[in-house]
Amino acid sequence: MIIKKTIQKAGMHHPSSWVLLQKWEHLLFIHLPVSRDALAAQLPKGVELDTYDGQAWISIVAFKVSKNRFRYLPGTPFLRPMLQLNVRTYVKRNGERGVYFFTMDTNKFVVVLGAKIVHAPFLHADMKMETSADAYYLESSRRGEVAAKFQASYTPVEAAFYPEKESLDYWLLERYIFWSYKKDSLYRGDIQHKQWQVQNAEVTIEKQTMVSFLSKELLGGNPVIHYSRSKVAFNGMIRRVE
């Protein structure tokens, strides 16, 4: 009954095969233009870099997961609230467009352990989110061989809108396939949700080493910043494709 009500509120009456329902909140999208050649060199075989008018992009996406529920199973209160910080770029494979995840950081170690089974690129990090009215602050610190830090405050500005098709905003946001690469194999996952409604946002970045595999010289031009208050998403099974 709870899942049925959540699906109805999300405006998706009959989502197709899915294994995990999530609710994401206070999402920050930092989209950075980047050198096409440098980014293409970071991709595994099996996916091709996707560009918008010849420009490549990499995005840092931060959010809180307030709901995690596996299909046919009871709720998992120990998984919430969960924080997540993804680094992704835009790719295509066999004519289908989606995103490629470099890393997915979370404060829930049990998720990192579970991700080893499904081959998702989760890494553990110490994370916290603070809110005050419409201002948000996220801090993340990942230790170990692939250490990385992120600290930023952000505030939505202007009215919410649905990006128009063919616009850069739409191209960056409307992606429903993701790929990841682990142990010489390419994996694919599918996701379902309604179209993004976003606001432009202002962000102050205090620390950012999430894309340290790219030099600062390769990150050029003005970033695009989006905020979305919430989104209900239905995640499919991740499977090996190559």
C-alpha atoms as a PDB file:
ATOM      1  CA  MET A   1       0.000   0.000   0.000  1.00  0.00           C
ATOM      2  CA  ILE A   2       2.835   2.440   0.854  1.00  0.00           C
ATOM      3  CA  ILE A   3       4.591   1.703  -2.439  1.00  0.00           C
ATOM      4  CA  LYS A   4       1.318   2.091  -4.368  1.00  0.00           C
ATOM      5  CA  LYS A   5       0.692   5.515  -2.825  1.00  0.00           C
ATOM      6  CA  THR A   6       4.280   6.588  -3.558  1.00  0.00           C
ATOM      7  CA  ILE A   7       3.918   5.525  -7.208  1.00  0.00           C
ATOM      8  CA  GLN A   8       0.644   7.465  -7.509  1.00  0.00           C
ATOM      9  CA  LYS A   9       2.203  10.601  -5.980  1.00  0.00           C
ATOM     10  CA  ALA A  10       5.080  10.306  -8.441  1.00  0.00           C
ATOM     11  CA  GLY A  11       2.563  10.391 -11.287  1.00  0.00           C
ATOM     12  CA  MET A  12       3.717   7.014 -12.622  1.00  0.00           C
ATOM     13  CA  HIS A  13       0.800   4.616 -12.432  1.00  0.00           C
ATOM     14  CA  HIS A  14       2.426   1.623 -14.098  1.00  0.00           C
ATOM     15  CA  PRO A  15       6.246   1.758 -13.948  1.00  0.00           C
ATOM     16  CA  SER A  16       7.733  -1.257 -15.689  1.00  0.00           C
ATOM     17  CA  SER A  17      10.085  -3.767 -14.098  1.00  0.00           C
ATOM     18  CA  TRP A  18      11.969  -2.250 -11.171  1.00  0.00           C
ATOM     19  CA  VAL A  19      13.752  -3.519  -8.073  1.00  0.00           C
ATOM     20  CA  LEU A  20      14.358  -0.405  -5.965  1.00  0.00           C
ATOM     21  CA  LEU A  21      12.190   2.627  -5.266  1.00  0.00           C
ATOM     22  CA  GLN A  22      13.975   5.750  -4.048  1.00  0.00           C
ATOM     23  CA  LYS A  23      13.051   9.293  -3.141  1.00  0.00           C
ATOM     24  CA  TRP A  24      15.789  11.861  -3.742  1.00  0.00           C
ATOM     25  CA  GLU A  25      15.704  15.295  -2.108  1.00  0.00           C
ATOM     26  CA  HIS A  26      17.508  18.645  -2.393  1.00  0.00           C
ATOM     27  CA  LEU A  27      19.454  17.695  -5.490  1.00  0.00           C
ATOM     28  CA  LEU A  28      22.360  19.832  -6.647  1.00  0.00           C
ATOM     29  CA  PHE A  29      23.644  19.445 -10.217  1.00  0.00           C
ATOM     30  CA  ILE A  30      26.970  21.043 -11.073  1.00  0.00           C
ATOM     31  CA  HIS A  31      27.524  20.622 -14.816  1.00  0.00           C
ATOM     32  CA  LEU A  32      31.051  21.455 -15.984  1.00  0.00           C
ATOM     33  CA  PRO A  33      32.161  21.865 -19.614  1.00  0.00           C
ATOM     34  CA  VAL A  34      35.324  19.887 -20.222  1.00  0.00           C
ATOM     35  CA  SER A  35      37.797  18.988 -22.957  1.00  0.00           C
ATOM     36  CA  ARG A  36      36.222  16.390 -25.231  1.00  0.00           C
ATOM     37  CA  ASP A  37      39.460  14.522 -25.956  1.00  0.00           C
ATOM     38  CA  ALA A  38      40.528  14.421 -22.311  1.00  0.00           C
ATOM     39  CA  LEU A  39      37.167  13.089 -21.177  1.00  0.00           C
ATOM     40  CA  ALA A  40      36.917  10.515 -23.958  1.00  0.00           C
ATOM     41  CA  ALA A  41      40.282   9.118 -22.835  1.00  0.00           C
ATOM     42  CA  GLN A  42      38.760   8.310 -19.421  1.00  0.00           C
ATOM     43  CA  LEU A  43      35.945   6.149 -20.786  1.00  0.00           C
ATOM     44  CA  PRO A  44      36.011   2.355 -21.035  1.00  0.00           C
ATOM     45  CA  LYS A  45      35.432   0.451 -24.235  1.00  0.00           C
ATOM     46  CA  GLY A  46      31.790  -0.115 -25.074  1.00  0.00           C
ATOM     47  CA  VAL A  47      30.556   3.460 -24.588  1.00  0.00           C
ATOM     48  CA  GLU A  48      31.104   6.558 -26.697  1.00  0.00           C
ATOM     49  CA  LEU A  49      31.312  10.128 -25.434  1.00  0.00           C
ATOM     50  CA  ASP A  50      28.147  12.143 -26.089  1.00  0.00           C
ATOM     51  CA  THR A  51      28.390  15.893 -26.685  1.00  0.00           C
ATOM     52  CA  TYR A  52      26.047  18.858 -27.021  1.00  0.00           C
ATOM     53  CA  ASP A  53      26.963  21.044 -30.017  1.00  0.00           C
ATOM     54  CA  GLY A  54      30.424  19.478 -29.841  1.00  0.00           C
ATOM     55  CA  GLN A  55      30.940  20.281 -26.137  1.00  0.00           C
ATOM     56  CA  ALA A  56      31.589  17.526 -23.584  1.00  0.00           C
ATOM     57  CA  TRP A  57      30.279  17.797 -20.010  1.00  0.00           C
ATOM     58  CA  ILE A  58      30.958  16.204 -16.652  1.00  0.00           C
ATOM     59  CA  SER A  59      28.562  16.585 -13.713  1.00  0.00           C
ATOM     60  CA  ILE A  60      28.742  16.386  -9.931  1.00  0.00           C
ATOM     61  CA  VAL A  61      25.346  15.493  -8.462  1.00  0.00           C
ATOM     62  CA  ALA A  62      24.673  15.683  -4.710  1.00  0.00           C
ATOM     63  CA  PHE A  63      21.468  14.717  -2.910  1.00  0.00           C
ATOM     64  CA  LYS A  64      19.783  13.073   0.053  1.00  0.00           C
ATOM     65  CA  VAL A  65      17.992   9.735  -0.337  1.00  0.00           C
ATOM     66  CA  SER A  66      15.063   9.895   2.075  1.00  0.00           C
ATOM     67  CA  LYS A  67      13.465   6.628   0.957  1.00  0.00           C
ATOM     68  CA  ASN A  68      14.923   3.270  -0.112  1.00  0.00           C
ATOM     69  CA  ARG A  69      12.536   0.390  -0.653  1.00  0.00           C
ATOM     70  CA  PHE A  70      13.189  -2.873  -2.462  1.00  0.00           C
ATOM     71  CA  ARG A  71      10.284  -4.351  -4.372  1.00  0.00           C
ATOM     72  CA  TYR A  72       8.343  -7.039  -2.450  1.00  0.00           C
ATOM     73  CA  LEU A  73      10.400  -6.387   0.709  1.00  0.00           C
ATOM     74  CA  PRO A  74       9.768  -4.368   3.886  1.00  0.00           C
ATOM     75  CA  GLY A  75      11.211  -0.894   4.261  1.00  0.00           C
ATOM     76  CA  THR A  76      14.883  -0.378   5.157  1.00  0.00           C
ATOM     77  CA  PRO A  77      14.960   2.374   7.815  1.00  0.00           C
ATOM     78  CA  PHE A  78      18.684   1.760   8.467  1.00  0.00           C
ATOM     79  CA  LEU A  79      19.407   3.091   4.957  1.00  0.00           C
ATOM     80  CA  ARG A  80      17.888   6.509   5.530  1.00  0.00           C
ATOM     81  CA  PRO A  81      18.638   9.252   5.492  1.00  0.00           C
ATOM     82  CA  MET A  82      21.347   8.377   2.998  1.00  0.00           C
ATOM     83  CA  LEU A  83      23.568  10.942   1.297  1.00  0.00           C
ATOM     84  CA  GLN A  84      25.001  10.466  -2.168  1.00  0.00           C
ATOM     85  CA  LEU A  85      27.492  12.271  -4.398  1.00  0.00           C
ATOM     86  CA  ASN A  86      27.856  11.103  -7.994  1.00  0.00           C
ATOM     87  CA  VAL A  87      30.348  12.015 -10.701  1.00  0.00           C
ATOM     88  CA  ARG A  88      29.041  11.285 -14.184  1.00  0.00           C
ATOM     89  CA  THR A  89      29.481  12.140 -17.817  1.00  0.00           C
ATOM     90  CA  TYR A  90      27.320  11.756 -20.906  1.00  0.00           C
ATOM     91  CA  VAL A  91      27.682   8.794 -23.218  1.00  0.00           C
ATOM     92  CA  LYS A  92      25.897   6.693 -25.798  1.00  0.00           C
ATOM     93  CA  ARG A  93      25.946   3.042 -26.769  1.00  0.00           C
ATOM     94  CA  ASN A  94      24.257   1.426 -29.756  1.00  0.00           C
ATOM     95  CA  GLY A  95      22.242   4.578 -30.371  1.00  0.00           C
ATOM     96  CA  GLU A  96      21.007   4.904 -26.767  1.00  0.00           C
ATOM     97  CA  ARG A  97      21.964   7.931 -24.677  1.00  0.00           C
ATOM     98  CA  GLY A  98      22.671   7.819 -20.960  1.00  0.00           C
ATOM     99  CA  VAL A  99      25.280   8.621 -18.336  1.00  0.00           C
ATOM    100  CA  TYR A 100      28.482   6.928 -17.294  1.00  0.00           C
ATOM    101  CA  PHE A 101      29.263   6.924 -13.566  1.00  0.00           C
ATOM    102  CA  PHE A 102      32.877   7.399 -12.569  1.00  0.00           C
ATOM    103  CA  THR A 103      32.106   7.293  -8.841  1.00  0.00           C
ATOM    104  CA  MET A 104      29.128   7.209  -6.486  1.00  0.00           C
ATOM    105  CA  ASP A 105      29.946   8.229  -2.915  1.00  0.00           C
ATOM    106  CA  THR A 106      27.673   7.515   0.041  1.00  0.00           C
ATOM    107  CA  ASN A 107      27.768   7.701   3.816  1.00  0.00           C
ATOM    108  CA  LYS A 108      26.147   4.248   4.163  1.00  0.00           C
ATOM    109  CA  PHE A 109      28.835   1.574   4.296  1.00  0.00           C
ATOM    110  CA  VAL A 110      26.278  -1.215   3.904  1.00  0.00           C
ATOM    111  CA  VAL A 111      25.382   0.244   0.485  1.00  0.00           C
ATOM    112  CA  VAL A 112      29.034   0.092  -0.538  1.00  0.00           C
ATOM    113  CA  LEU A 113      29.134  -3.565   0.457  1.00  0.00           C
ATOM    114  CA  GLY A 114      25.928  -4.333  -1.424  1.00  0.00           C
ATOM    115  CA  ALA A 115      27.190  -2.469  -4.493  1.00  0.00           C
ATOM    116  CA  LYS A 116      30.008  -4.988  -4.839  1.00  0.00           C
ATOM    117  CA  ILE A 117      27.362  -7.592  -5.686  1.00  0.00           C
ATOM    118  CA  VAL A 118      25.626  -5.488  -8.339  1.00  0.00           C
ATOM    119  CA  HIS A 119      28.869  -3.889  -9.596  1.00  0.00           C
ATOM    120  CA  ALA A 120      27.908  -0.245  -8.978  1.00  0.00           C
ATOM    121  CA  PRO A 121      30.873   2.122  -8.355  1.00  0.00           C
ATOM    122  CA  PHE A 122      29.938   3.091  -4.779  1.00  0.00           C
ATOM    123  CA  LEU A 123      32.642   4.329  -2.415  1.00  0.00           C
ATOM    124  CA  HIS A 124      32.329   5.140   1.274  1.00  0.00           C
ATOM    125  CA  ALA A 125      32.703   8.722   2.481  1.00  0.00           C
ATOM    126  CA  ASP A 126      32.025  10.708   5.638  1.00  0.00           C
ATOM    127  CA  MET A 127      29.179  13.004   4.623  1.00  0.00           C
ATOM    128  CA  LYS A 128      26.760  15.477   6.127  1.00  0.00           C
ATOM    129  CA  MET A 129      24.027  17.789   4.846  1.00  0.00           C
ATOM    130  CA  GLU A 130      22.749  20.869   6.634  1.00  0.00           C
ATOM    131  CA  THR A 131      19.677  22.869   5.683  1.00  0.00           C
ATOM    132  CA  SER A 132      18.412  26.305   6.605  1.00  0.00           C
ATOM    133  CA  ALA A 133      15.294  27.597   4.839  1.00  0.00           C
ATOM    134  CA  ASP A 134      16.216  27.299   1.145  1.00  0.00           C
ATOM    135  CA  ALA A 135      19.971  27.106   1.731  1.00  0.00           C
ATOM    136  CA  TYR A 136      21.827  23.785   1.759  1.00  0.00           C
ATOM    137  CA  TYR A 137      25.332  22.696   2.659  1.00  0.00           C
ATOM    138  CA  LEU A 138      26.920  19.377   1.752  1.00  0.00           C
ATOM    139  CA  GLU A 139      30.276  18.092   2.909  1.00  0.00           C
ATOM    140  CA  SER A 140      31.921  14.845   1.825  1.00  0.00           C
ATOM    141  CA  SER A 141      35.309  13.322   2.620  1.00  0.00           C
ATOM    142  CA  ARG A 142      36.417  10.070   1.000  1.00  0.00           C
ATOM    143  CA  ARG A 143      39.580   8.451   2.357  1.00  0.00           C
ATOM    144  CA  GLY A 144      41.875   5.747   1.033  1.00  0.00           C
ATOM    145  CA  GLU A 145      43.708   5.303  -2.238  1.00  0.00           C
ATOM    146  CA  VAL A 146      41.108   7.298  -4.171  1.00  0.00           C
ATOM    147  CA  ALA A 147      40.587  10.056  -1.593  1.00  0.00           C
ATOM    148  CA  ALA A 148      38.383  13.006  -2.553  1.00  0.00           C
ATOM    149  CA  LYS A 149      36.711  15.950  -0.862  1.00  0.00           C
ATOM    150  CA  PHE A 150      33.702  18.097  -1.628  1.00  0.00           C
ATOM    151  CA  GLN A 151      32.264  21.043   0.284  1.00  0.00           C
ATOM    152  CA  ALA A 152      29.616  23.337  -1.150  1.00  0.00           C
ATOM    153  CA  SER A 153      26.637  25.458  -0.198  1.00  0.00           C
ATOM    154  CA  TYR A 154      23.796  26.039  -2.633  1.00  0.00           C
ATOM    155  CA  THR A 155      20.542  27.940  -2.940  1.00  0.00           C
ATOM    156  CA  PRO A 156      17.829  27.666  -5.593  1.00  0.00           C
ATOM    157  CA  VAL A 157      16.983  30.900  -7.407  1.00  0.00           C
ATOM    158  CA  GLU A 158      14.275  31.859  -9.876  1.00  0.00           C
ATOM    159  CA  ALA A 159      11.116  29.888 -10.583  1.00  0.00           C
ATOM    160  CA  ALA A 160      10.995  26.142 -11.197  1.00  0.00           C
ATOM    161  CA  PHE A 161      10.735  25.064 -14.838  1.00  0.00           C
ATOM    162  CA  TYR A 162      10.632  22.029 -17.095  1.00  0.00           C
ATOM    163  CA  PRO A 163      13.510  22.210 -19.594  1.00  0.00           C
ATOM    164  CA  GLU A 164      12.490  22.366 -23.238  1.00  0.00           C
ATOM    165  CA  LYS A 165      13.464  19.556 -25.561  1.00  0.00           C
ATOM    166  CA  GLU A 166      16.612  20.240 -27.583  1.00  0.00           C
ATOM    167  CA  SER A 167      17.877  22.620 -24.856  1.00  0.00           C
ATOM    168  CA  LEU A 168      21.152  22.021 -23.027  1.00  0.00           C
ATOM    169  CA  ASP A 169      19.256  21.712 -19.734  1.00  0.00           C
ATOM    170  CA  TYR A 170      17.107  18.915 -21.152  1.00  0.00           C
ATOM    171  CA  TRP A 171      20.151  17.166 -22.669  1.00  0.00           C
ATOM    172  CA  LEU A 172      21.971  17.219 -19.325  1.00  0.00           C
ATOM    173  CA  LEU A 173      19.051  16.046 -17.198  1.00  0.00           C
ATOM    174  CA  GLU A 174      16.848  13.673 -19.168  1.00  0.00           C
ATOM    175  CA  ARG A 175      18.939  10.501 -19.006  1.00  0.00           C
ATOM    176  CA  TYR A 176      17.361   7.161 -18.123  1.00  0.00           C
ATOM    177  CA  ILE A 177      20.207   4.689 -18.710  1.00  0.00           C
ATOM    178  CA  PHE A 178      23.454   4.494 -16.798  1.00  0.00           C
ATOM    179  CA  TRP A 179      26.617   2.522 -17.338  1.00  0.00           C
ATOM    180  CA  SER A 180      29.519   1.653 -15.065  1.00  0.00           C
ATOM    181  CA  TYR A 181      32.726  -0.326 -15.549  1.00  0.00           C
ATOM    182  CA  LYS A 182      34.242  -2.759 -13.107  1.00  0.00           C
ATOM    183  CA  LYS A 183      36.738  -5.628 -13.383  1.00  0.00           C
ATOM    184  CA  ASP A 184      37.001  -5.352 -17.176  1.00  0.00           C
ATOM    185  CA  SER A 185      33.220  -5.525 -17.645  1.00  0.00           C
ATOM    186  CA  LEU A 186      30.608  -2.942 -18.621  1.00  0.00           C
ATOM    187  CA  TYR A 187      27.327  -2.831 -16.675  1.00  0.00           C
ATOM    188  CA  ARG A 188      24.017  -1.157 -17.461  1.00  0.00           C
ATOM    189  CA  GLY A 189      21.144   0.001 -15.291  1.00  0.00           C
ATOM    190  CA  ASP A 190      17.801   1.561 -16.243  1.00  0.00           C
ATOM    191  CA  ILE A 191      15.852   4.108 -14.274  1.00  0.00           C
ATOM    192  CA  GLN A 192      12.340   5.556 -14.517  1.00  0.00           C
ATOM    193  CA  HIS A 193      10.927   8.837 -13.241  1.00  0.00           C
ATOM    194  CA  LYS A 194       8.940  11.829 -14.439  1.00  0.00           C
ATOM    195  CA  GLN A 195      10.633  14.661 -16.321  1.00  0.00           C
ATOM    196  CA  TRP A 196      12.873  16.856 -14.211  1.00  0.00           C
ATOM    197  CA  GLN A 197      11.470  20.096 -12.858  1.00  0.00           C
ATOM    198  CA  VAL A 198      14.414  22.237 -11.765  1.00  0.00           C
ATOM    199  CA  GLN A 199      15.450  25.695 -10.668  1.00  0.00           C
ATOM    200  CA  ASN A 200      18.598  27.513 -11.523  1.00  0.00           C
ATOM    201  CA  ALA A 201      20.827  27.704  -8.461  1.00  0.00           C
ATOM    202  CA  GLU A 202      23.734  29.554  -6.964  1.00  0.00           C
ATOM    203  CA  VAL A 203      26.568  27.490  -5.527  1.00  0.00           C
ATOM    204  CA  THR A 204      29.667  28.300  -3.499  1.00  0.00           C
ATOM    205  CA  ILE A 205      32.269  25.558  -3.737  1.00  0.00           C
ATOM    206  CA  GLU A 206      34.737  25.556  -0.860  1.00  0.00           C
ATOM    207  CA  LYS A 207      36.512  22.317  -1.790  1.00  0.00           C
ATOM    208  CA  GLN A 208      36.258  20.057  -4.810  1.00  0.00           C
ATOM    209  CA  THR A 209      38.586  17.186  -5.754  1.00  0.00           C
ATOM    210  CA  MET A 210      35.932  14.838  -7.122  1.00  0.00           C
ATOM    211  CA  VAL A 211      37.230  15.147 -10.702  1.00  0.00           C
ATOM    212  CA  SER A 212      40.938  15.163  -9.896  1.00  0.00           C
ATOM    213  CA  PHE A 213      41.555  12.799 -12.828  1.00  0.00           C
ATOM    214  CA  LEU A 214      41.049  15.899 -15.005  1.00  0.00           C
ATOM    215  CA  SER A 215      43.361  18.891 -14.628  1.00  0.00           C
ATOM    216  CA  LYS A 216      41.838  22.308 -13.941  1.00  0.00           C
ATOM    217  CA  GLU A 217      43.026  23.476 -17.338  1.00  0.00           C
ATOM    218  CA  LEU A 218      40.679  20.963 -18.979  1.00  0.00           C
ATOM    219  CA  LEU A 219      37.625  22.360 -17.167  1.00  0.00           C
ATOM    220  CA  GLY A 220      36.762  25.469 -19.130  1.00  0.00           C
ATOM    221  CA  GLY A 221      33.780  27.729 -19.576  1.00  0.00           C
ATOM    222  CA  ASN A 222      30.846  28.533 -17.357  1.00  0.00           C
ATOM    223  CA  PRO A 223      29.173  25.762 -15.338  1.00  0.00           C
ATOM    224  CA  VAL A 224      25.430  25.141 -15.410  1.00  0.00           C
ATOM    225  CA  ILE A 225      23.864  24.778 -11.959  1.00  0.00           C
ATOM    226  CA  HIS A 226      20.501  23.152 -11.268  1.00  0.00           C
ATOM    227  CA  TYR A 227      18.513  22.416  -8.126  1.00  0.00           C
ATOM    228  CA  SER A 228      15.536  20.077  -7.760  1.00  0.00           C
ATOM    229  CA  ARG A 229      13.510  19.722  -4.571  1.00  0.00           C
ATOM    230  CA  SER A 230      12.658  16.030  -4.917  1.00  0.00           C
ATOM    231  CA  LYS A 231      12.221  13.111  -7.275  1.00  0.00           C
ATOM    232  CA  VAL A 232      10.794   9.593  -6.922  1.00  0.00           C
ATOM    233  CA  ALA A 233      12.749   7.113  -9.031  1.00  0.00           C
ATOM    234  CA  PHE A 234      12.396   3.432  -9.889  1.00  0.00           C
ATOM    235  CA  ASN A 235      15.676   1.584 -10.414  1.00  0.00           C
ATOM    236  CA  GLY A 236      15.969  -1.538 -12.551  1.00  0.00           C
ATOM    237  CA  MET A 237      18.373  -4.430 -12.146  1.00  0.00           C
ATOM    238  CA  ILE A 238      21.990  -3.697 -13.060  1.00  0.00           C
ATOM    239  CA  ARG A 239      23.283  -6.208 -15.577  1.00  0.00           C
ATOM    240  CA  ARG A 240      26.488  -6.987 -17.423  1.00  0.00           C
ATOM    241  CA  VAL A 241      26.413  -6.005 -21.105  1.00  0.00           C
ATOM    242  CA  GLU A 242      30.037  -6.428 -22.193  1.00  0.00           C
END
